């Protein structure tokens, strides 16, 4: 290959990569993270996106270069050079992707184990899903329960998920984590909210007629507000009981 | 023997038309199919009622088991028997003398021959293609209905159950009645020709495999009219939603998948035996065209994996109809078991839907680049690697399902590793084009569209394979985008490429190149406008399988819906081109693309028995640019030599 | 890898052929036998999916096996196992007999095999009727009936094949040169027998 054609190829690659980067950066892809785990997950997403952009740029450059430079005239009946292979190239494009995906796997595994590690002073919340509603209860607070999920900021929370009828799935886009609720099984999800606000809780597993409407809200409060709320709930439930 | 004499001997054996009314009723065909369908349906009804009466089960006239046994199992069997799919086997089983194959069911002389049990692999290939495109249109129209409903938030045209039914049937038709059988149809036409074989190894089995398909398709579409509506649990049919919380339509899905699955297992078995035992002399494994390799590996996947979806649908159906407890936790069942069994098939199934396309790409790209396929052996070996790895990744669909968490990291590693053999294929195609003489006919345009779009879909797949990312985007529109980039940008583009590429061979006529290019550009642009934005609303938080969504997604969804109608319109161009060109396109000649593989050595359309004499393979199939190189030579038959002696 | 040349090819049909040229045989294995092996491979996977369901219920879920108060009639199944194992021997006898041209050995062997298969099936039906539980009584009965039932269906198919083979044997269609049908049917019957041993071990013994 000529020097000139290598330069052209690289130039096309940079343009293609630039466009892909613009798409990645300029469009609003991810919701603002609201938990520590979400922050780590977003890091993985960006890490993988960078690798993807590079690969996309390489492939796009090769295609565009080939299309523009190797076009044959319609009446050109000649054949190209009979090249059957090239061992060095083949080794390169086996090894480089292997290294890249290994890197992705390592980063992912590290983030996964960090996200699953629990902090001290864990708040337990039981989540119950049924067609087509959510309910949340706080076993540490005498079983106080609520149709919306209230969580204190910066405290490690362990959700214990149950389903009464079919499979549902718990997702708060700003927390970037979801987990199915399965009848007959207990599943868990670990979240450390770190941004105050009100977010949507969405059921993401098809569960029947009302699947699209099976929503509620999650509220992240200051720890003081949360404790106050929890106490009032406790009183309400003991007076009732 | 020349084609003409074949034609003559043929007529003698063809079952004579007309005859006494009794013959008309009992001869295999549509009349017998009609009454045997009714008869078998009635028998099925009788058996259930008798069994329930004898066993003391109440109520005796239970709807679910009666519909299942009589309508979904017995009546289709009656139809097949009536049409004549089992005639020879029945005759043989009852002790009839073995008779030499008389080829009476072979070949097509009029359009009517496409509507009977035909044993010619070329006729069967066409039957497959036309049927699958028909179901593609229905599946596509259902998708357009889905898009119509989603154009605005809130409920417009359908209630929830109907909406869920729409996308469930859409996906099931696209997967089980379009992609998988369309590839089987193309391969049916091409593989025996490429091998230098006169037909498939088991022509009668081949015919039966085809006729199971319309049954499966009609069953899925018909589920819309049963009380309670169509199955509405997605094409994945997760339990316990699909097994115990769904109307009767769910059973239609369970059983239709069995028919389609049986069809695909039988075809795969046929391909494997054909490829192993019927290669022309000189055709070693390392001289087979990559399309044949692709179908060989796909068939391995089908034979090994498909029984698992059969199992999963049996269990779900038994839970529904017989109240068994496979997945009912209250009785000791285990709901996640369904997902493991289902994905142990359905992940390999995504490669069943991609590897034949890879094969088509190797043919098209090398012919239109006028260069040998780069790294031929590694291309074949990477297919095998995908097959092996494909069996070890099923749980990447279950990262958030609540399965044992230790399974996640191993499954992530195997999932990501699949990018390596796939990458080898992508880069080898690029290298095949490098320094070639590129001709941009329609098949090549679709091949280039495939290369770029499949890479995007594959890369989003790699993102999904990374567990932390999947935990965020699983079950959102990001998945819907991935699905369509790999299935439409991957499989459908390769199917279009294959149809355009072999259209001259199949029909003997050339398609309209201008319309072909128009079709490509409309599809390519419409496709990206429709499906690319789905990535964004997915990561932002729009879940899949919803009829209603948060108002902030309204604009993007409206945009997608408009684009999807444009995409739908592009299909009309394709249809118009196919129909008019088939009727009165330009004559194509036997080798319009100057290809080297065996199918281009015979006339277009090929003679009834493909080759007058089995060809001799002398070299590799892609020796473009090597002066004087040949893949195969046709040995002139003795008969022709005699005729050619001047009198 | 060497391809088989024209001379080695054994595909040319003895029947008078009008129509296609006979396909070139590119493998030593006959299409029928290969097809049967592949079919059995997919059958094994079908059983595999049922065993997976068994695994989830019994191992993952820890359902007691058998769930009290139910019992599994092990003795009956043991007797049945012996019947089926013997039938494997008789079908083997039948195939070796016809390879030597002994048509009466073939007929006797097939008949014996058929009768043993039939008695197996009838015994199993009686076992079902006396089991004391039904498919809908929980996960253990479900798996018990479905695994043994799936096998029972295969016995039924095997019996049908045996019946057709027997009819053809009595009509004199098989000979020392021409016994493909017996061989292929025999392979299937052996598969049914081996599968039973696995079902027996997992459902009744373990
Ligand atoms: C033709 C069909 C097809 C194909 C080929 C693929 C290919 C891949 N798919 Fe996809 N997938 C589907 C069809 C397909 N998929 C469908 C239908 C679903 C949804 C099912 C449902 O729930 O309804 C799904 C869902 C799905 C999920 C589950 C998401 C979820 O529900 O949460 C995952 C997760 O890992 C995944 C991953 C992958 C990967 C890693 C590949 C890989 O094989 C891709 C490999 C290709 C490339 C990577 C590109 C080319 C490679 C290079 C250029 C080399 C360099 C690359 C790197 C170094 C990264 N897919
Ligand atoms: C090969 C597979 C395939 C193909 C080709 C398509 C094609 C299309 N799909 Fe599909 N889709 C799936 C496979 C496929 N899909 C799968 C597996 C799912 C997941 C389902 C699930 O969640 O279970 C899915 C889900 C899915 C959804 C998500 C539903 C949801 O989660 O709520 C949507 C939404 O937009 C959609 C849209 C489309 C559109 C607009 C097309 C377009 O490309 C269609 C183009 C239009 C046509 C092809 C019609 C052409 C016909 C005419 C113009 C009329 C002419 C008529 C006559 C002459 C009679 N699809
Ligand atoms: Cu609950 Cu979807
Ligand atoms: Cu997968």
PDB file of N, CA and C in Angstrom, chain B residues 374-417:
ATOM      1  N   UNK B 374     -11.055 -13.728   1.082  1.00  0.00           N
ATOM      2  CA  UNK B 374      -9.815 -13.601   1.839  1.00  0.00           C
ATOM      3  C   UNK B 374      -9.855 -14.552   3.036  1.00  0.00           C
ATOM      4  N   UNK B 375      -8.801 -15.349   3.201  1.00  0.00           N
ATOM      5  CA  UNK B 375      -8.718 -16.223   4.373  1.00  0.00           C
ATOM      6  C   UNK B 375      -9.815 -17.264   4.425  1.00  0.00           C
ATOM      7  N   UNK B 376     -10.011 -17.969   3.304  1.00  0.00           N
ATOM      8  CA  UNK B 376     -11.107 -18.932   3.182  1.00  0.00           C
ATOM      9  C   UNK B 376     -11.193 -19.882   4.378  1.00  0.00           C
ATOM     10  N   UNK B 377     -10.062 -20.497   4.748  1.00  0.00           N
ATOM     11  CA  UNK B 377     -10.147 -21.498   5.818  1.00  0.00           C
ATOM     12  C   UNK B 377     -10.559 -20.888   7.141  1.00  0.00           C
ATOM     13  N   UNK B 378      -9.998 -19.722   7.437  1.00  0.00           N
ATOM     14  CA  UNK B 378     -10.360 -19.081   8.691  1.00  0.00           C
ATOM     15  C   UNK B 378     -11.839 -18.680   8.678  1.00  0.00           C
ATOM     16  N   UNK B 379     -12.354 -18.344   7.478  1.00  0.00           N
ATOM     17  CA  UNK B 379     -13.772 -18.029   7.366  1.00  0.00           C
ATOM     18  C   UNK B 379     -14.614 -19.230   7.775  1.00  0.00           C
ATOM     19  N   UNK B 380     -14.229 -20.421   7.293  1.00  0.00           N
ATOM     20  CA  UNK B 380     -14.986 -21.618   7.642  1.00  0.00           C
ATOM     21  C   UNK B 380     -14.810 -21.943   9.124  1.00  0.00           C
ATOM     22  N   UNK B 381     -13.566 -21.826   9.602  1.00  0.00           N
ATOM     23  CA  UNK B 381     -13.321 -22.170  10.997  1.00  0.00           C
ATOM     24  C   UNK B 381     -14.032 -21.206  11.944  1.00  0.00           C
ATOM     25  N   UNK B 382     -14.131 -19.916  11.547  1.00  0.00           N
ATOM     26  CA  UNK B 382     -14.805 -18.999  12.458  1.00  0.00           C
ATOM     27  C   UNK B 382     -16.292 -19.327  12.545  1.00  0.00           C
ATOM     28  N   UNK B 383     -16.862 -19.867  11.456  1.00  0.00           N
ATOM     29  CA  UNK B 383     -18.250 -20.335  11.551  1.00  0.00           C
ATOM     30  C   UNK B 383     -18.369 -21.420  12.621  1.00  0.00           C
ATOM     31  N   UNK B 384     -17.429 -22.365  12.579  1.00  0.00           N
ATOM     32  CA  UNK B 384     -17.463 -23.445  13.577  1.00  0.00           C
ATOM     33  C   UNK B 384     -17.290 -22.868  14.983  1.00  0.00           C
ATOM     34  N   UNK B 385     -16.389 -21.883  15.101  1.00  0.00           N
ATOM     35  CA  UNK B 385     -16.155 -21.290  16.426  1.00  0.00           C
ATOM     36  C   UNK B 385     -17.426 -20.634  16.943  1.00  0.00           C
ATOM     37  N   UNK B 386     -18.158 -19.966  16.050  1.00  0.00           N
ATOM     38  CA  UNK B 386     -19.405 -19.324  16.489  1.00  0.00           C
ATOM     39  C   UNK B 386     -20.401 -20.382  16.954  1.00  0.00           C
ATOM     40  N   UNK B 387     -20.442 -21.519  16.239  1.00  0.00           N
ATOM     41  CA  UNK B 387     -21.355 -22.588  16.649  1.00  0.00           C
ATOM     42  C   UNK B 387     -21.026 -23.047  18.064  1.00  0.00           C
ATOM     43  N   UNK B 388     -19.745 -23.301  18.302  1.00  0.00           N
ATOM     44  CA  UNK B 388     -19.365 -23.856  19.602  1.00  0.00           C
ATOM     45  C   UNK B 388     -19.610 -22.825  20.709  1.00  0.00           C
ATOM     46  N   UNK B 389     -19.126 -21.584  20.477  1.00  0.00           N
ATOM     47  CA  UNK B 389     -19.321 -20.556  21.491  1.00  0.00           C
ATOM     48  C   UNK B 389     -20.799 -20.256  21.703  1.00  0.00           C
ATOM     49  N   UNK B 390     -21.564 -20.335  20.595  1.00  0.00           N
ATOM     50  CA  UNK B 390     -22.983 -19.984  20.666  1.00  0.00           C
ATOM     51  C   UNK B 390     -23.751 -20.795  21.701  1.00  0.00           C
ATOM     52  N   UNK B 391     -23.256 -21.986  22.013  1.00  0.00           N
ATOM     53  CA  UNK B 391     -23.955 -22.809  23.002  1.00  0.00           C
ATOM     54  C   UNK B 391     -23.598 -22.433  24.431  1.00  0.00           C
ATOM     55  N   UNK B 392     -22.650 -21.515  24.607  1.00  0.00           N
ATOM     56  CA  UNK B 392     -22.186 -21.275  25.971  1.00  0.00           C
ATOM     57  C   UNK B 392     -22.527 -19.869  26.446  1.00  0.00           C
ATOM     58  N   UNK B 393     -23.499 -19.211  25.799  1.00  0.00           N
ATOM     59  CA  UNK B 393     -23.746 -17.813  26.158  1.00  0.00           C
ATOM     60  C   UNK B 393     -25.205 -17.545  26.511  1.00  0.00           C
ATOM     61  N   UNK B 394     -26.042 -18.587  26.595  1.00  0.00           N
ATOM     62  CA  UNK B 394     -27.481 -18.331  26.636  1.00  0.00           C
ATOM     63  C   UNK B 394     -27.890 -17.379  27.767  1.00  0.00           C
ATOM     64  N   UNK B 395     -27.181 -17.436  28.896  1.00  0.00           N
ATOM     65  CA  UNK B 395     -27.661 -16.665  30.043  1.00  0.00           C
ATOM     66  C   UNK B 395     -27.397 -15.170  29.903  1.00  0.00           C
ATOM     67  N   UNK B 396     -26.801 -14.703  28.763  1.00  0.00           N
ATOM     68  CA  UNK B 396     -26.674 -13.255  28.640  1.00  0.00           C
ATOM     69  C   UNK B 396     -28.040 -12.600  28.413  1.00  0.00           C
ATOM     70  N   UNK B 397     -29.061 -13.397  28.156  1.00  0.00           N
ATOM     71  CA  UNK B 397     -30.407 -12.841  28.105  1.00  0.00           C
ATOM     72  C   UNK B 397     -31.029 -12.796  29.489  1.00  0.00           C
ATOM     73  N   UNK B 398     -30.297 -13.296  30.485  1.00  0.00           N
ATOM     74  CA  UNK B 398     -30.882 -13.447  31.816  1.00  0.00           C
ATOM     75  C   UNK B 398     -30.076 -12.725  32.884  1.00  0.00           C
ATOM     76  N   UNK B 399     -29.270 -11.754  32.442  1.00  0.00           N
ATOM     77  CA  UNK B 399     -28.432 -11.063  33.417  1.00  0.00           C
ATOM     78  C   UNK B 399     -29.252 -10.418  34.534  1.00  0.00           C
ATOM     79  N   UNK B 400     -30.467  -9.977  34.225  1.00  0.00           N
ATOM     80  CA  UNK B 400     -31.272  -9.332  35.265  1.00  0.00           C
ATOM     81  C   UNK B 400     -32.452 -10.206  35.675  1.00  0.00           C
ATOM     82  N   UNK B 401     -32.395 -11.506  35.362  1.00  0.00           N
ATOM     83  CA  UNK B 401     -33.562 -12.352  35.582  1.00  0.00           C
ATOM     84  C   UNK B 401     -33.640 -12.894  36.997  1.00  0.00           C
ATOM     85  N   UNK B 402     -32.615 -12.677  37.783  1.00  0.00           N
ATOM     86  CA  UNK B 402     -32.607 -13.268  39.109  1.00  0.00           C
ATOM     87  C   UNK B 402     -31.985 -14.651  39.138  1.00  0.00           C
ATOM     88  N   UNK B 403     -31.314 -15.027  38.063  1.00  0.00           N
ATOM     89  CA  UNK B 403     -30.633 -16.334  38.057  1.00  0.00           C
ATOM     90  C   UNK B 403     -29.411 -16.268  38.977  1.00  0.00           C
ATOM     91  N   UNK B 404     -28.817 -17.437  39.200  1.00  0.00           N
ATOM     92  CA  UNK B 404     -27.634 -17.505  40.064  1.00  0.00           C
ATOM     93  C   UNK B 404     -26.602 -16.482  39.601  1.00  0.00           C
ATOM     94  N   UNK B 405     -26.120 -15.635  40.536  1.00  0.00           N
ATOM     95  CA  UNK B 405     -25.307 -14.514  40.071  1.00  0.00           C
ATOM     96  C   UNK B 405     -23.903 -14.955  39.656  1.00  0.00           C
ATOM     97  N   UNK B 406     -23.450 -16.133  40.096  1.00  0.00           N
ATOM     98  CA  UNK B 406     -22.109 -16.565  39.664  1.00  0.00           C
ATOM     99  C   UNK B 406     -22.074 -16.874  38.173  1.00  0.00           C
ATOM    100  N   UNK B 407     -23.242 -17.087  37.550  1.00  0.00           N
ATOM    101  CA  UNK B 407     -23.248 -17.414  36.120  1.00  0.00           C
ATOM    102  C   UNK B 407     -22.927 -16.194  35.254  1.00  0.00           C
ATOM    103  N   UNK B 408     -23.046 -14.989  35.844  1.00  0.00           N
ATOM    104  CA  UNK B 408     -22.992 -13.815  34.984  1.00  0.00           C
ATOM    105  C   UNK B 408     -21.624 -13.599  34.348  1.00  0.00           C
ATOM    106  N   UNK B 409     -20.564 -13.651  35.157  1.00  0.00           N
ATOM    107  CA  UNK B 409     -19.245 -13.324  34.592  1.00  0.00           C
ATOM    108  C   UNK B 409     -18.791 -14.351  33.553  1.00  0.00           C
ATOM    109  N   UNK B 410     -18.905 -15.663  33.811  1.00  0.00           N
ATOM    110  CA  UNK B 410     -18.527 -16.604  32.741  1.00  0.00           C
ATOM    111  C   UNK B 410     -19.316 -16.387  31.452  1.00  0.00           C
ATOM    112  N   UNK B 411     -20.630 -16.127  31.599  1.00  0.00           N
ATOM    113  CA  UNK B 411     -21.443 -15.928  30.394  1.00  0.00           C
ATOM    114  C   UNK B 411     -21.057 -14.636  29.692  1.00  0.00           C
ATOM    115  N   UNK B 412     -20.636 -13.632  30.467  1.00  0.00           N
ATOM    116  CA  UNK B 412     -20.202 -12.387  29.844  1.00  0.00           C
ATOM    117  C   UNK B 412     -18.940 -12.639  29.020  1.00  0.00           C
ATOM    118  N   UNK B 413     -18.025 -13.422  29.580  1.00  0.00           N
ATOM    119  CA  UNK B 413     -16.767 -13.652  28.863  1.00  0.00           C
ATOM    120  C   UNK B 413     -17.017 -14.381  27.546  1.00  0.00           C
ATOM    121  N   UNK B 414     -17.805 -15.471  27.587  1.00  0.00           N
ATOM    122  CA  UNK B 414     -18.057 -16.193  26.339  1.00  0.00           C
ATOM    123  C   UNK B 414     -18.801 -15.297  25.342  1.00  0.00           C
ATOM    124  N   UNK B 415     -19.755 -14.498  25.852  1.00  0.00           N
ATOM    125  CA  UNK B 415     -20.502 -13.612  24.962  1.00  0.00           C
ATOM    126  C   UNK B 415     -19.568 -12.653  24.240  1.00  0.00           C
ATOM    127  N   UNK B 416     -18.671 -12.046  25.009  1.00  0.00           N
ATOM    128  CA  UNK B 416     -17.780 -11.068  24.388  1.00  0.00           C
ATOM    129  C   UNK B 416     -16.833 -11.757  23.411  1.00  0.00           C
ATOM    130  N   UNK B 417     -16.446 -12.984  23.732  1.00  0.00           N
ATOM    131  CA  UNK B 417     -15.509 -13.669  22.846  1.00  0.00           C
ATOM    132  C   UNK B 417     -16.090 -13.910  21.460  1.00  0.00           C
TER     133      UNK B 417
END
